[in-house]
């Protein structure tokens, strides 16, 4: 962990900045972009966890599989968190690549709320387990 401390901090900071962008985009009624940023905030937080494993996945589904294998199946995080990131991945893919996708405030807000909790849970994990504190 010590070898990757700076990378973990950078990745979690990126997650929080991306989440802030998602909030602003949602407030501006730019729901498609808010959904994208909400998902990426979750993804960056999971990438921070990947530094604690011997895995170096790059593709989105690979990073999510590492989360499931090392952190959900071992009980460090709930199955609900796994469901959240899988759902966010699917929604983000659909809304990014289907121009006619029905995107509304409710869907954007649902994913934004999920992302806020998700990033907070991972940040809290690093604080509790590694005394690693990330600013706002």
PDB file of C-alpha atoms in Angstrom:
ATOM      1  CA  UNK A   1       0.000   0.000   0.000  1.00  0.00           C
ATOM      2  CA  UNK A   2       2.783   2.419   0.912  1.00  0.00           C
ATOM      3  CA  UNK A   3       4.284   2.124  -2.582  1.00  0.00           C
ATOM      4  CA  UNK A   4       0.995   3.243  -4.103  1.00  0.00           C
ATOM      5  CA  UNK A   5      -0.133   5.829  -1.563  1.00  0.00           C
ATOM      6  CA  UNK A   6       0.275   8.799  -3.932  1.00  0.00           C
ATOM      7  CA  UNK A   7      -1.528   6.994  -6.757  1.00  0.00           C
ATOM      8  CA  UNK A   8      -4.392   6.057  -4.444  1.00  0.00           C
ATOM      9  CA  UNK A   9      -4.726   9.632  -3.214  1.00  0.00           C
ATOM     10  CA  UNK A  10      -4.632  10.929  -6.798  1.00  0.00           C
ATOM     11  CA  UNK A  11      -7.256   8.432  -7.951  1.00  0.00           C
ATOM     12  CA  UNK A  12      -9.604   9.175  -5.027  1.00  0.00           C
ATOM     13  CA  UNK A  13      -9.147  12.906  -5.558  1.00  0.00           C
ATOM     14  CA  UNK A  14     -10.035  12.392  -9.215  1.00  0.00           C
ATOM     15  CA  UNK A  15     -13.130  10.439  -8.146  1.00  0.00           C
ATOM     16  CA  UNK A  16     -14.268  13.276  -5.875  1.00  0.00           C
ATOM     17  CA  UNK A  17     -13.610  15.933  -8.529  1.00  0.00           C
ATOM     18  CA  UNK A  18     -15.548  13.900 -11.072  1.00  0.00           C
ATOM     19  CA  UNK A  19     -18.417  13.529  -8.615  1.00  0.00           C
ATOM     20  CA  UNK A  20     -18.451  17.316  -8.135  1.00  0.00           C
ATOM     21  CA  UNK A  21     -18.710  17.706 -11.909  1.00  0.00           C
ATOM     22  CA  UNK A  22     -21.621  15.234 -11.961  1.00  0.00           C
ATOM     23  CA  UNK A  23     -23.449  17.328  -9.369  1.00  0.00           C
ATOM     24  CA  UNK A  24     -22.959  20.539 -11.351  1.00  0.00           C
ATOM     25  CA  UNK A  25     -24.020  18.907 -14.604  1.00  0.00           C
ATOM     26  CA  UNK A  26     -27.161  17.527 -12.956  1.00  0.00           C
ATOM     27  CA  UNK A  27     -28.014  20.969 -11.569  1.00  0.00           C
ATOM     28  CA  UNK A  28     -27.608  22.389 -15.092  1.00  0.00           C
ATOM     29  CA  UNK A  29     -30.029  19.718 -16.382  1.00  0.00           C
ATOM     30  CA  UNK A  30     -27.269  18.137 -18.463  1.00  0.00           C
ATOM     31  CA  UNK A  31     -28.393  14.670 -17.433  1.00  0.00           C
ATOM     32  CA  UNK A  32     -26.500  12.581 -19.993  1.00  0.00           C
ATOM     33  CA  UNK A  33     -23.183  14.117 -18.964  1.00  0.00           C
ATOM     34  CA  UNK A  34     -24.073  13.886 -15.272  1.00  0.00           C
ATOM     35  CA  UNK A  35     -24.706  10.155 -15.683  1.00  0.00           C
ATOM     36  CA  UNK A  36     -21.344   9.774 -17.398  1.00  0.00           C
ATOM     37  CA  UNK A  37     -19.504  11.628 -14.638  1.00  0.00           C
ATOM     38  CA  UNK A  38     -21.400   9.779 -11.878  1.00  0.00           C
ATOM     39  CA  UNK A  39     -20.268   6.455 -13.303  1.00  0.00           C
ATOM     40  CA  UNK A  40     -16.688   7.608 -13.779  1.00  0.00           C
ATOM     41  CA  UNK A  41     -16.495   8.827 -10.178  1.00  0.00           C
ATOM     42  CA  UNK A  42     -17.361   5.282  -9.100  1.00  0.00           C
ATOM     43  CA  UNK A  43     -14.910   3.786 -11.579  1.00  0.00           C
ATOM     44  CA  UNK A  44     -12.023   5.967 -10.377  1.00  0.00           C
ATOM     45  CA  UNK A  45     -12.755   5.021  -6.761  1.00  0.00           C
ATOM     46  CA  UNK A  46     -12.620   1.335  -7.697  1.00  0.00           C
ATOM     47  CA  UNK A  47      -9.350   1.945  -9.540  1.00  0.00           C
ATOM     48  CA  UNK A  48      -7.905   3.257  -6.266  1.00  0.00           C
ATOM     49  CA  UNK A  49      -8.792  -0.065  -4.636  1.00  0.00           C
ATOM     50  CA  UNK A  50      -7.070  -1.948  -7.435  1.00  0.00           C
ATOM     51  CA  UNK A  51      -3.715  -0.654  -6.110  1.00  0.00           C
ATOM     52  CA  UNK A  52      -4.268  -2.893  -3.071  1.00  0.00           C
ATOM     53  CA  UNK A  53      -4.316  -6.012  -5.259  1.00  0.00           C
ATOM     54  CA  UNK A  54      -1.868  -7.719  -7.575  1.00  0.00           C
ATOM     55  CA  UNK A  55      -4.134  -6.924 -10.520  1.00  0.00           C
ATOM     56  CA  UNK A  56      -3.596  -4.278 -13.189  1.00  0.00           C
ATOM     57  CA  UNK A  57      -6.779  -4.336 -15.233  1.00  0.00           C
ATOM     58  CA  UNK A  58      -7.364  -1.451 -17.629  1.00  0.00           C
ATOM     59  CA  UNK A  59     -10.739  -2.177 -19.214  1.00  0.00           C
ATOM     60  CA  UNK A  60     -13.804  -1.127 -17.278  1.00  0.00           C
ATOM     61  CA  UNK A  61     -15.299  -4.581 -16.853  1.00  0.00           C
ATOM     62  CA  UNK A  62     -11.913  -5.939 -15.739  1.00  0.00           C
ATOM     63  CA  UNK A  63     -11.561  -3.275 -13.046  1.00  0.00           C
ATOM     64  CA  UNK A  64     -15.101  -4.012 -11.855  1.00  0.00           C
ATOM     65  CA  UNK A  65     -14.323  -7.751 -11.767  1.00  0.00           C
ATOM     66  CA  UNK A  66     -11.285  -7.009  -9.558  1.00  0.00           C
ATOM     67  CA  UNK A  67     -13.584  -5.073  -7.209  1.00  0.00           C
ATOM     68  CA  UNK A  68     -15.966  -8.017  -7.040  1.00  0.00           C
ATOM     69  CA  UNK A  69     -13.222 -10.618  -6.531  1.00  0.00           C
ATOM     70  CA  UNK A  70     -11.032  -8.848  -3.972  1.00  0.00           C
ATOM     71  CA  UNK A  71     -13.475  -6.606  -2.157  1.00  0.00           C
ATOM     72  CA  UNK A  72     -17.048  -7.883  -2.471  1.00  0.00           C
ATOM     73  CA  UNK A  73     -16.510 -11.644  -2.312  1.00  0.00           C
ATOM     74  CA  UNK A  74     -14.191 -11.140   0.679  1.00  0.00           C
ATOM     75  CA  UNK A  75     -16.835  -9.108   2.532  1.00  0.00           C
ATOM     76  CA  UNK A  76     -14.947  -5.806   2.568  1.00  0.00           C
ATOM     77  CA  UNK A  77     -17.789  -4.222   0.603  1.00  0.00           C
ATOM     78  CA  UNK A  78     -21.415  -5.240   0.218  1.00  0.00           C
ATOM     79  CA  UNK A  79     -22.996  -7.048  -2.706  1.00  0.00           C
ATOM     80  CA  UNK A  80     -25.172  -3.957  -3.037  1.00  0.00           C
ATOM     81  CA  UNK A  81     -22.092  -1.922  -3.969  1.00  0.00           C
ATOM     82  CA  UNK A  82     -21.283  -4.464  -6.661  1.00  0.00           C
ATOM     83  CA  UNK A  83     -24.819  -4.134  -8.004  1.00  0.00           C
ATOM     84  CA  UNK A  84     -24.497  -0.337  -7.954  1.00  0.00           C
ATOM     85  CA  UNK A  85     -21.355  -0.193 -10.073  1.00  0.00           C
ATOM     86  CA  UNK A  86     -22.593  -2.853 -12.497  1.00  0.00           C
ATOM     87  CA  UNK A  87     -25.845  -0.923 -12.932  1.00  0.00           C
ATOM     88  CA  UNK A  88     -23.960   2.366 -13.347  1.00  0.00           C
ATOM     89  CA  UNK A  89     -21.707   0.738 -15.962  1.00  0.00           C
ATOM     90  CA  UNK A  90     -24.736  -0.471 -17.930  1.00  0.00           C
ATOM     91  CA  UNK A  91     -26.566   2.858 -17.712  1.00  0.00           C
ATOM     92  CA  UNK A  92     -23.478   4.842 -18.696  1.00  0.00           C
ATOM     93  CA  UNK A  93     -22.840   2.568 -21.686  1.00  0.00           C
ATOM     94  CA  UNK A  94     -26.441   2.830 -22.808  1.00  0.00           C
ATOM     95  CA  UNK A  95     -26.728   6.602 -22.456  1.00  0.00           C
ATOM     96  CA  UNK A  96     -23.318   7.299 -24.004  1.00  0.00           C
ATOM     97  CA  UNK A  97     -23.850   5.150 -27.086  1.00  0.00           C
ATOM     98  CA  UNK A  98     -27.577   5.450 -27.795  1.00  0.00           C
ATOM     99  CA  UNK A  99     -28.477   8.925 -28.984  1.00  0.00           C
ATOM    100  CA  UNK A 100     -32.197   8.283 -28.530  1.00  0.00           C
ATOM    101  CA  UNK A 101     -31.861   6.914 -24.997  1.00  0.00           C
ATOM    102  CA  UNK A 102     -34.524   8.206 -22.622  1.00  0.00           C
ATOM    103  CA  UNK A 103     -32.580  10.239 -20.113  1.00  0.00           C
ATOM    104  CA  UNK A 104     -34.409  12.208 -17.478  1.00  0.00           C
ATOM    105  CA  UNK A 105     -33.820  13.939 -14.177  1.00  0.00           C
ATOM    106  CA  UNK A 106     -34.915  10.890 -12.180  1.00  0.00           C
ATOM    107  CA  UNK A 107     -32.366   8.553 -13.793  1.00  0.00           C
ATOM    108  CA  UNK A 108     -29.597  11.122 -13.434  1.00  0.00           C
ATOM    109  CA  UNK A 109     -30.441  11.771  -9.782  1.00  0.00           C
ATOM    110  CA  UNK A 110     -30.647   8.059  -8.992  1.00  0.00           C
ATOM    111  CA  UNK A 111     -27.179   7.434 -10.389  1.00  0.00           C
ATOM    112  CA  UNK A 112     -25.783  10.583  -8.774  1.00  0.00           C
ATOM    113  CA  UNK A 113     -27.062   9.533  -5.336  1.00  0.00           C
ATOM    114  CA  UNK A 114     -25.657   6.048  -5.824  1.00  0.00           C
ATOM    115  CA  UNK A 115     -22.304   7.466  -6.885  1.00  0.00           C
ATOM    116  CA  UNK A 116     -22.088   9.787  -3.880  1.00  0.00           C
ATOM    117  CA  UNK A 117     -22.639   6.881  -1.475  1.00  0.00           C
ATOM    118  CA  UNK A 118     -20.303   4.601  -3.396  1.00  0.00           C
ATOM    119  CA  UNK A 119     -17.377   7.047  -3.455  1.00  0.00           C
ATOM    120  CA  UNK A 120     -17.989   7.919   0.193  1.00  0.00           C
ATOM    121  CA  UNK A 121     -17.905   4.233   1.196  1.00  0.00           C
ATOM    122  CA  UNK A 122     -14.601   3.646  -0.567  1.00  0.00           C
ATOM    123  CA  UNK A 123     -13.081   6.834   0.837  1.00  0.00           C
ATOM    124  CA  UNK A 124     -14.190   5.800   4.330  1.00  0.00           C
ATOM    125  CA  UNK A 125     -12.628   2.373   3.791  1.00  0.00           C
ATOM    126  CA  UNK A 126      -9.246   3.951   3.055  1.00  0.00           C
ATOM    127  CA  UNK A 127      -9.589   6.196   6.109  1.00  0.00           C
ATOM    128  CA  UNK A 128     -10.552   3.344   8.419  1.00  0.00           C
ATOM    129  CA  UNK A 129      -8.190   0.648   7.150  1.00  0.00           C
ATOM    130  CA  UNK A 130      -5.165   2.704   6.078  1.00  0.00           C
ATOM    131  CA  UNK A 131      -5.582   6.074   7.815  1.00  0.00           C
ATOM    132  CA  UNK A 132      -5.530   7.655   4.381  1.00  0.00           C
ATOM    133  CA  UNK A 133      -7.484  10.902   4.323  1.00  0.00           C
ATOM    134  CA  UNK A 134      -8.617  12.584   1.135  1.00  0.00           C
ATOM    135  CA  UNK A 135      -9.645  16.246   1.100  1.00  0.00           C
ATOM    136  CA  UNK A 136     -12.901  17.487  -0.406  1.00  0.00           C
TER     137      UNK A 136
END
